[in-house]
Coordinates of C-alpha atoms in Angstrom, one line a residue:
Chain A
M20 CA -144.6 72.8 -126.7
F21 CA -143.1 69.4 -127.0
K22 CA -139.4 69.4 -126.1
N23 CA -138.3 66.0 -127.1
V24 CA -139.4 62.9 -129.1
A25 CA -140.8 61.2 -126.0
E26 CA -143.2 64.1 -125.4
L27 CA -144.1 64.3 -129.1
V28 CA -145.0 60.6 -129.2
E29 CA -146.9 60.8 -125.9
K30 CA -148.9 63.8 -127.1
A31 CA -149.9 62.0 -130.4
E32 CA -150.7 58.7 -128.8
S33 CA -152.6 60.0 -125.7
Q34 CA -154.8 62.2 -128.0
G35 CA -155.1 59.6 -130.7
I36 CA -153.8 62.0 -133.4
S37 CA -150.9 61.9 -135.9
I38 CA -147.6 63.5 -135.3
A39 CA -148.4 65.9 -138.2
E40 CA -151.5 67.0 -136.3
V41 CA -149.5 67.7 -133.1
M42 CA -147.2 69.9 -135.1
I43 CA -150.0 71.7 -136.9
R44 CA -151.8 72.4 -133.6
Q45 CA -148.6 73.8 -132.0
E46 CA -147.9 75.9 -135.1
M47 CA -151.4 77.4 -135.0
E48 CA -150.9 78.3 -131.4
I49 CA -147.5 79.9 -131.6
S50 CA -148.2 81.8 -134.8
E51 CA -151.9 82.6 -133.9
A52 CA -152.8 81.5 -137.4
S53 CA -155.7 79.4 -138.7
R54 CA -155.3 75.8 -139.7
E55 CA -155.9 76.8 -143.3
A56 CA -153.2 79.4 -143.2
V57 CA -150.6 77.1 -141.6
R58 CA -151.4 74.3 -144.1
E59 CA -151.4 76.6 -147.0
R60 CA -147.9 77.9 -146.1
M61 CA -146.6 74.4 -145.9
G62 CA -148.3 73.8 -149.3
R63 CA -146.2 76.5 -150.8
N64 CA -143.1 74.7 -149.5
L65 CA -144.4 71.5 -151.1
D66 CA -144.9 73.3 -154.5
V67 CA -141.3 74.6 -154.4
M68 CA -140.0 71.1 -153.6
E69 CA -141.9 69.7 -156.5
Q70 CA -140.5 72.4 -158.9
S71 CA -136.9 71.8 -157.7
V72 CA -137.3 68.0 -158.3
A73 CA -138.7 68.6 -161.8
K74 CA -136.0 71.1 -162.6
G75 CA -133.2 68.7 -161.5
L76 CA -134.7 65.8 -163.3
A77 CA -134.6 67.9 -166.5
G78 CA -130.9 68.4 -166.0
V79 CA -128.9 71.3 -164.4
K80 CA -125.2 72.1 -164.1
S81 CA -123.6 74.2 -161.3
L82 CA -121.4 77.2 -162.1
S83 CA -118.3 75.4 -160.9
G84 CA -119.2 72.4 -163.1
L85 CA -118.6 70.0 -160.1
T86 CA -122.2 68.8 -160.0
G87 CA -125.3 68.4 -162.2
G88 CA -126.8 65.7 -164.4
D89 CA -126.6 62.8 -162.1
A90 CA -130.3 62.8 -161.4
V91 CA -130.9 62.3 -165.1
L92 CA -128.3 59.5 -165.3
M93 CA -130.1 57.7 -162.5
Q94 CA -133.5 58.0 -164.1
Q95 CA -132.2 56.7 -167.4
Y96 CA -130.7 53.7 -165.5
I97 CA -134.0 53.0 -163.7
A98 CA -135.8 53.1 -167.0
K99 CA -133.7 50.3 -168.3
G100 CA -135.5 48.1 -165.8
K101 CA -132.6 46.2 -164.4
T102 CA -131.2 47.6 -161.1
L103 CA -129.6 46.0 -158.0
S104 CA -131.4 48.0 -155.2
G105 CA -134.8 48.3 -156.9
P106 CA -136.6 51.2 -158.6
F107 CA -138.2 52.7 -155.5
I108 CA -135.1 53.5 -153.5
L109 CA -133.3 54.6 -156.6
D110 CA -136.2 56.9 -157.5
A111 CA -135.8 58.6 -154.1
V112 CA -132.1 58.8 -154.7
S113 CA -132.5 60.5 -158.0
K114 CA -135.0 63.0 -156.7
A115 CA -132.9 63.9 -153.7
V116 CA -130.0 64.4 -156.1
A117 CA -132.2 66.5 -158.4
T118 CA -133.0 68.9 -155.5
N119 CA -129.4 69.3 -154.4
E120 CA -128.2 69.8 -158.0
V121 CA -130.7 72.6 -158.3
N122 CA -129.5 74.0 -155.0
A123 CA -125.8 73.9 -156.1
A124 CA -126.8 75.7 -159.3
M125 CA -128.2 78.6 -157.2
G126 CA -131.7 77.6 -158.1
M127 CA -134.7 78.0 -155.8
I128 CA -135.3 75.3 -153.2
C129 CA -137.0 74.8 -149.8
A130 CA -134.5 74.3 -147.0
T131 CA -135.4 71.0 -145.1
P132 CA -133.9 71.5 -142.6
T133 CA -131.0 73.2 -144.5
A134 CA -130.2 73.9 -148.1
G135 CA -127.3 71.5 -148.2
S136 CA -129.6 68.7 -146.9
A137 CA -132.7 69.9 -148.9
G138 CA -132.8 66.7 -151.0
V139 CA -133.6 64.0 -148.6
V140 CA -137.2 64.9 -147.5
P141 CA -138.5 65.8 -150.9
G142 CA -136.6 63.0 -152.6
T143 CA -138.3 60.3 -150.5
L144 CA -141.7 62.1 -150.5
F145 CA -141.9 62.3 -154.3
A146 CA -140.6 58.8 -154.7
V147 CA -143.4 57.3 -152.5
R148 CA -145.9 59.5 -154.2
E149 CA -145.5 57.1 -157.1
T150 CA -146.1 54.0 -154.9
L151 CA -148.4 55.1 -152.1
N152 CA -150.4 57.6 -154.1
P153 CA -150.9 60.1 -151.2
T154 CA -153.3 63.0 -151.5
R155 CA -152.0 66.6 -151.4
D156 CA -153.1 66.8 -147.8
Q157 CA -151.2 63.7 -146.9
M158 CA -148.1 65.1 -148.6
I159 CA -148.4 68.3 -146.6
D160 CA -148.8 66.2 -143.4
F161 CA -145.6 64.4 -144.4
L162 CA -143.8 67.8 -144.2
F163 CA -145.3 68.6 -140.8
T164 CA -144.2 65.2 -139.5
S165 CA -140.6 65.7 -140.8
G166 CA -140.8 69.2 -139.4
A167 CA -141.8 68.0 -135.9
F168 CA -138.7 65.8 -135.7
G169 CA -136.4 68.4 -137.2
F170 CA -137.8 70.9 -134.7
I171 CA -136.7 68.7 -131.8
V172 CA -133.2 68.1 -133.3
A173 CA -132.7 71.8 -134.0
N174 CA -133.6 72.7 -130.4
N175 CA -131.8 69.9 -128.6
A176 CA -128.8 69.5 -130.9
S177 CA -128.2 71.4 -134.1
V178 CA -129.0 71.5 -137.8
S179 CA -125.9 73.4 -138.7
G180 CA -122.9 71.7 -140.4
A181 CA -120.6 74.5 -139.1
A182 CA -121.7 73.6 -135.6
G183 CA -122.3 69.9 -135.7
G184 CA -120.9 68.5 -139.0
C185 CA -122.9 66.8 -141.8
Q186 CA -124.6 64.5 -139.2
A187 CA -126.5 67.6 -138.1
E188 CA -127.6 68.3 -141.7
V189 CA -128.0 65.2 -143.8
G190 CA -128.2 63.1 -140.6
S191 CA -131.1 65.2 -139.3
A192 CA -132.8 65.3 -142.7
T193 CA -132.6 61.5 -143.0
G194 CA -134.1 61.0 -139.5
M195 CA -136.9 63.5 -140.4
A196 CA -137.7 61.7 -143.7
A197 CA -137.6 58.3 -142.1
A198 CA -140.1 59.3 -139.4
A199 CA -142.5 60.9 -142.0
L200 CA -142.2 57.8 -144.3
V201 CA -143.2 55.6 -141.4
E202 CA -146.3 57.7 -140.7
L203 CA -147.3 57.8 -144.4
G204 CA -146.7 54.1 -144.5
G205 CA -149.3 53.5 -141.8
G206 CA -146.9 53.2 -138.8
T207 CA -147.6 54.4 -135.2
P208 CA -146.0 57.5 -133.7
E209 CA -143.7 55.2 -131.7
Q210 CA -142.6 53.5 -134.9
S211 CA -141.9 56.9 -136.4
A212 CA -139.6 57.6 -133.5
H213 CA -137.8 54.3 -134.0
G214 CA -137.5 55.0 -137.8
M215 CA -136.0 58.4 -136.9
A216 CA -133.6 56.9 -134.4
I217 CA -132.4 54.1 -136.7
A218 CA -131.8 56.5 -139.6
L219 CA -129.9 59.1 -137.5
K220 CA -127.8 56.5 -135.7
N221 CA -126.4 55.4 -139.0
L222 CA -125.2 58.9 -139.9
L223 CA -123.7 59.8 -136.5
G224 CA -120.2 61.1 -136.8
L225 CA -120.6 62.2 -140.4
V226 CA -118.3 65.2 -141.0
C227 CA -118.9 68.3 -143.1
D228 CA -116.0 68.6 -145.5
P229 CA -117.2 70.4 -148.7
V230 CA -114.6 70.5 -151.5
A231 CA -113.7 74.1 -152.2
G232 CA -116.3 75.1 -149.6
L233 CA -119.0 74.5 -152.2
V234 CA -122.3 72.8 -151.3
E235 CA -121.6 70.2 -154.0
V236 CA -119.0 67.5 -153.3
P237 CA -119.8 65.4 -151.3
C238 CA -123.2 67.1 -150.4
V239 CA -125.2 66.0 -153.4
K240 CA -124.3 62.3 -153.0
R241 CA -124.7 62.5 -149.2
N242 CA -128.3 63.5 -149.9
A243 CA -128.6 60.5 -152.3
M244 CA -127.5 58.1 -149.5
G245 CA -129.6 60.0 -146.9
A246 CA -132.7 59.2 -149.0
A247 CA -131.7 55.6 -149.3
V248 CA -131.0 55.2 -145.6
A249 CA -134.4 57.0 -144.8
M250 CA -136.3 54.5 -147.0
V251 CA -134.6 51.4 -145.4
A252 CA -134.9 52.8 -141.8
A253 CA -138.6 53.4 -142.4
D254 CA -139.1 49.9 -143.7
M255 CA -137.2 48.5 -140.7
A256 CA -139.4 50.4 -138.3
L257 CA -142.6 49.4 -140.1
A258 CA -141.3 45.8 -139.8
G259 CA -141.5 46.2 -136.1
I260 CA -137.7 46.6 -135.6
K261 CA -136.9 48.9 -132.7
S262 CA -133.9 51.1 -132.0
R263 CA -132.3 50.0 -128.7
I264 CA -131.2 53.5 -128.0
P265 CA -134.2 55.9 -127.9
A266 CA -134.5 58.7 -130.4
D267 CA -133.9 61.4 -127.8
E268 CA -130.6 59.8 -126.7
V269 CA -129.5 59.4 -130.3
I270 CA -130.1 63.1 -130.8
E271 CA -128.2 63.9 -127.6
A272 CA -125.3 61.7 -128.8
M273 CA -125.3 63.6 -132.1
Y274 CA -125.0 66.9 -130.3
R275 CA -122.1 65.6 -128.2
I276 CA -120.3 64.2 -131.2
G277 CA -120.6 67.6 -132.9
Q278 CA -119.2 69.3 -129.9
V279 CA -115.9 67.3 -130.0
M280 CA -115.7 67.4 -133.8
P281 CA -112.6 69.4 -134.8
S282 CA -113.4 72.6 -136.6
A283 CA -111.5 71.3 -139.7
L284 CA -114.4 68.9 -140.1
R285 CA -117.2 71.4 -139.6
E286 CA -117.8 73.3 -142.9
T287 CA -114.5 75.0 -143.0
A288 CA -113.2 73.1 -146.1
R289 CA -110.0 72.4 -144.2
G290 CA -110.3 68.7 -143.6
G291 CA -111.8 65.4 -144.9
L292 CA -112.5 65.2 -148.6
A293 CA -111.8 68.9 -149.0
A294 CA -108.2 68.3 -147.9
T295 CA -107.6 65.4 -150.3
P296 CA -105.2 65.9 -153.2
T297 CA -108.1 65.9 -155.7
G298 CA -110.2 68.1 -153.4
K299 CA -107.4 70.6 -153.3
K300 CA -106.8 70.4 -157.0
L301 CA -110.5 71.1 -157.7
E302 CA -110.4 74.1 -155.4
R303 CA -107.4 75.5 -157.3
Q304 CA -109.2 74.9 -160.6
I305 CA -112.3 76.7 -159.5
F306 CA -110.9 79.6 -157.5
G307 CA -107.2 79.7 -158.6
E308 CA -104.4 80.0 -156.1
K309 CA -105.7 81.6 -153.0
K310 CA -105.3 81.6 -149.2
Chain B
M25 CA -135.9 77.3 -127.4
K26 CA -133.8 78.4 -130.4
Y27 CA -136.5 77.4 -132.9
N28 CA -140.2 78.2 -132.4
S29 CA -141.8 77.4 -135.7
V30 CA -142.0 74.4 -138.0
F31 CA -141.2 76.8 -140.8
D32 CA -137.8 77.4 -139.3
I33 CA -137.2 73.7 -140.2
I34 CA -139.2 73.2 -143.4
G35 CA -138.2 76.5 -145.1
P36 CA -137.2 79.1 -145.9
I37 CA -137.8 79.0 -149.6
M38 CA -134.5 80.3 -150.9
I39 CA -131.9 80.6 -153.6
G40 CA -129.1 78.1 -152.9
P41 CA -126.7 76.8 -152.1
S42 CA -126.6 77.1 -148.3
S43 CA -129.3 77.9 -145.7
S44 CA -126.8 79.2 -143.1
H45 CA -124.2 80.7 -145.5
T46 CA -126.5 82.0 -148.2
A47 CA -130.1 82.4 -146.8
G48 CA -129.0 83.2 -143.2
A49 CA -126.4 85.7 -144.6
A50 CA -129.0 87.4 -146.7
I51 CA -131.3 87.7 -143.7
I52 CA -128.6 89.3 -141.6
G53 CA -127.8 91.7 -144.5
R54 CA -131.5 92.6 -144.8
L55 CA -131.9 93.2 -141.0
A56 CA -128.8 95.4 -141.1
R57 CA -130.4 97.4 -143.9
S58 CA -133.7 97.6 -142.0
V59 CA -131.9 99.0 -138.9
F60 CA -129.8 101.4 -141.0
G61 CA -133.1 102.5 -142.5
R62 CA -131.8 103.3 -146.0
M63 CA -129.5 102.1 -148.8
P64 CA -125.9 102.5 -147.4
K65 CA -123.2 104.1 -149.6
I66 CA -120.4 102.1 -148.0
A67 CA -120.6 98.5 -146.7
D68 CA -117.6 97.0 -145.0
I69 CA -118.3 93.3 -144.4
H70 CA -116.1 91.3 -142.0
L71 CA -116.4 87.5 -142.1
Y72 CA -115.4 85.2 -139.3
G73 CA -115.0 81.4 -138.8
S74 CA -116.6 79.2 -141.4
F75 CA -118.0 82.4 -143.1
A76 CA -114.4 83.5 -143.7
E77 CA -113.2 80.1 -144.9
T78 CA -116.0 79.3 -147.3
Y79 CA -117.8 82.5 -148.3
K80 CA -116.9 82.3 -151.9
G81 CA -118.2 78.8 -152.4
H82 CA -121.5 79.5 -150.6
A83 CA -122.0 82.9 -152.1
T84 CA -122.1 84.4 -148.6
D85 CA -120.7 87.7 -149.9
V86 CA -123.4 87.8 -152.7
A87 CA -126.1 87.0 -150.2
I88 CA -125.2 89.6 -147.6
V89 CA -125.1 92.3 -150.3
G90 CA -128.4 91.0 -151.6
G91 CA -129.8 91.5 -148.1
L92 CA -128.3 95.0 -148.0
L93 CA -130.3 95.7 -151.2
D94 CA -133.4 94.6 -149.3
F95 CA -133.8 91.3 -151.2
D96 CA -135.6 88.4 -149.6
T97 CA -134.0 84.9 -149.4
N98 CA -135.9 83.7 -152.4
D99 CA -135.3 86.8 -154.6
E100 CA -133.9 85.5 -157.9
R101 CA -131.8 88.7 -158.2
I102 CA -129.5 87.5 -155.4
P103 CA -126.9 85.9 -157.7
Q104 CA -126.5 89.4 -159.4
S105 CA -126.3 91.4 -156.2
L106 CA -122.7 92.5 -156.4
H107 CA -123.3 93.9 -159.8
L108 CA -126.6 95.5 -158.7
A109 CA -125.0 97.1 -155.6
R110 CA -122.3 98.7 -157.8
E111 CA -125.1 100.0 -160.1
A112 CA -126.9 101.4 -157.1
G113 CA -123.8 103.2 -155.9
M114 CA -123.0 101.0 -152.9
E115 CA -119.3 100.6 -152.3
V116 CA -118.7 97.1 -150.9
A117 CA -115.6 95.6 -149.4
F118 CA -115.0 92.2 -147.8
H119 CA -112.5 91.4 -145.0
T120 CA -111.8 87.8 -143.9
E121 CA -110.8 87.7 -140.2
E122 CA -108.6 85.3 -138.3
A123 CA -110.2 85.8 -134.9
V124 CA -112.2 82.8 -133.7
P125 CA -115.8 83.9 -133.0
E126 CA -118.2 82.3 -130.4
H127 CA -120.3 80.8 -133.3
P128 CA -118.5 79.8 -136.5
N129 CA -120.9 81.7 -138.8
T130 CA -120.4 85.3 -137.8
T131 CA -120.3 88.6 -139.7
M132 CA -119.7 92.2 -138.7
I133 CA -121.2 94.7 -141.0
H134 CA -120.3 98.4 -141.0
L135 CA -122.6 100.6 -143.0
E136 CA -122.1 104.2 -143.8
D137 CA -123.4 107.2 -145.7
E138 CA -123.3 111.0 -145.4
H139 CA -125.9 110.9 -142.6
G140 CA -124.2 108.4 -140.3
S141 CA -122.7 105.0 -139.7
M142 CA -123.7 101.8 -138.0
E143 CA -122.0 98.6 -137.0
I144 CA -123.9 95.3 -136.5
I145 CA -122.9 91.8 -135.7
G146 CA -125.0 88.9 -136.9
V147 CA -124.7 85.1 -136.4
S148 CA -126.2 82.5 -138.7
I149 CA -127.1 79.6 -136.4
G150 CA -128.3 77.1 -139.0
G151 CA -131.2 76.4 -141.3
G152 CA -131.7 80.1 -142.2
K153 CA -132.1 81.2 -138.5
V154 CA -130.1 84.2 -137.4
E155 CA -129.3 86.2 -134.3
I156 CA -128.2 89.8 -134.1
T157 CA -125.8 89.9 -131.2
E158 CA -124.4 93.4 -131.2
L159 CA -125.3 96.9 -132.5
N160 CA -122.9 99.7 -132.3
G161 CA -121.0 98.0 -129.5
F162 CA -124.1 97.2 -127.4
K163 CA -124.7 93.5 -126.7
L164 CA -128.2 92.3 -127.6
K165 CA -130.0 89.3 -128.8
L166 CA -132.5 89.6 -131.5
N167 CA -133.7 86.9 -133.9
G168 CA -135.5 89.1 -136.4
M169 CA -138.7 87.1 -136.0
Y170 CA -140.7 90.1 -134.6
P171 CA -140.6 93.8 -135.3
A172 CA -138.4 95.6 -132.8
I173 CA -137.6 99.1 -131.8
L174 CA -134.2 100.2 -130.8
V175 CA -133.8 103.2 -128.6
L176 CA -130.5 104.8 -128.0
H177 CA -130.7 106.9 -124.8
D178 CA -128.8 108.4 -121.9
D179 CA -128.4 105.9 -119.1
R180 CA -130.7 107.7 -116.7
F181 CA -133.7 106.8 -114.5
G182 CA -137.1 107.2 -116.0
V183 CA -136.2 106.8 -119.6
I184 CA -137.5 103.2 -119.8
S185 CA -140.8 104.0 -118.2
G186 CA -141.1 107.0 -120.5
V187 CA -140.9 104.7 -123.5
T188 CA -143.1 102.0 -122.2
N189 CA -145.8 104.5 -121.2
I190 CA -146.0 105.6 -124.8
L191 CA -146.4 102.0 -125.9
T192 CA -149.0 101.4 -123.3
K193 CA -150.9 104.5 -124.4
H194 CA -151.0 103.1 -128.0
R195 CA -151.9 99.6 -126.7
V196 CA -148.7 98.0 -128.0
N197 CA -147.8 94.7 -126.4
I198 CA -144.1 94.1 -125.6
G199 CA -143.0 90.5 -126.3
H200 CA -139.4 90.9 -125.1
M201 CA -137.3 93.7 -123.9
E202 CA -133.7 94.3 -122.8
V203 CA -131.4 97.2 -122.0
S204 CA -127.7 97.2 -122.3
R205 CA -125.0 99.7 -121.7
K206 CA -121.3 100.0 -122.3
E207 CA -120.6 102.1 -119.2
K208 CA -122.7 103.2 -116.2
G209 CA -124.2 106.6 -116.6
K210 CA -123.3 107.0 -120.3
M211 CA -125.3 105.7 -123.3
A212 CA -127.7 102.7 -123.2
L213 CA -129.6 100.8 -125.8
M214 CA -133.1 99.6 -125.2
V215 CA -134.4 96.8 -127.4
I216 CA -138.1 96.2 -127.5
E217 CA -139.7 93.4 -129.5
V218 CA -143.4 94.1 -130.2
D219 CA -146.2 92.1 -131.8
Q220 CA -146.9 94.5 -134.7
N221 CA -145.1 97.0 -136.9
L222 CA -145.3 100.5 -135.3
Q223 CA -146.5 103.6 -137.0
D224 CA -144.0 106.4 -137.6
S225 CA -146.1 108.7 -135.3
I226 CA -145.4 106.4 -132.3
L227 CA -141.6 106.4 -133.1
D228 CA -141.7 110.2 -133.4
E229 CA -143.4 110.4 -130.0
I230 CA -140.5 108.3 -128.5
R231 CA -138.0 110.5 -130.3
G232 CA -139.5 113.5 -128.5
L233 CA -138.7 112.1 -125.1
E234 CA -136.0 113.7 -123.0
H235 CA -132.6 111.8 -123.0
V236 CA -133.6 109.8 -126.1
T237 CA -130.9 110.2 -128.8
Q238 CA -132.0 107.9 -131.6
V239 CA -134.9 105.6 -132.4
T240 CA -134.8 103.0 -135.2
R241 CA -136.9 100.0 -136.0
M242 CA -136.1 96.6 -137.3
S243 CA -138.7 94.8 -139.4
P244 CA -138.6 91.1 -140.1

């Protein structure tokens, strides 16, 4: 089993295979399952992701009323043909938002790596589907590549907001998406590692401060920005830009930052945006006077 | 390594909104139900740390009860579970605790009916992964990935080999095993993770051993 990014890249490069392929082989070994079974299981995850994106783009509303409908607004804006950051990034943004709006509405999603950060990977994947025209197999590989990087983060740091803040959730998801985008975009395993490092570096320190304890504000928009960061980080890596700090050390830094992050900023809804006057007011409106 | 499979990272397919506070909570509830072996009449659910602070927003309460009703993480009945539990005759109560647990997402579930009671502590470590850390006061570490058998027995010599001999006879491979006791010479709990679900006849055979008080199984 690969324990860190360095080992993962080495395995891929020495055998001349993709990161997705390293992950698939490892999964076949630990689960004693056939290649077809492992790929098919990932295919089911892909199908659920596609359904959540479609559902969100059709428009949903959460029970609290805090989130929903922004994915639709973004698509309407793109359709007008005049945007500042360009249609590709904004398509990823709207599809990430769509997924998290469905999640907030207690709809069905696939956690990647968590539910609160479930929008970034599918958001970017279904956006580049429009531009790179990947086959279904390539889309499944995209998920294995993201999974390989997420696997390392989860084992060496954390993917839990309660343990490590939002950097561990949206931060991890953004790093995973960036690495997979690089691979789909034709980059080398080493470039994937740089893409991952560049993405995660820019979300270090991000706290988990959900208003009223709901996975809505600011989670949905953090997925939006995670998708945008992942696209830009992947482009940077494909341009040949390297992260001065290696991916494994960025992951280690993320872990250490999480350890010293006060509990008020780790999914307890006691600090950050949750503790702002408006955050408190929304909490009272939704749950009434409590605690 | 805490995570073994890529599907711990990409997955589970689940009802939102939180993998740790909704899906993980449902998994802990379902494992508790599996160990209890039947629908409980009473469920007292204690929530600690982040679970206590944010359970309403994350539907942690709804999810744990969904698990106790034996629902999977992607069961679309989860949002209605409190209502469904009432209909099924399960009396549910929630208690938010001040104590600071080792991991922020911890729950202690007490289940009861006329045949007996059980207390289990579960931790949701992120992304829908869980660990069962205590059962009826015995410390243990189970992640619910593999079928397990739990044997409550007198803390005496020979009991462990008695159990493993039966498993050997039926060609059952042991993946992981631990024994814990609260006090020397009193009761002990043997936890054995195996590669396949065991037939009832094997469990009955273990139940027939001297010094064995109770045998239950946990299925993922």
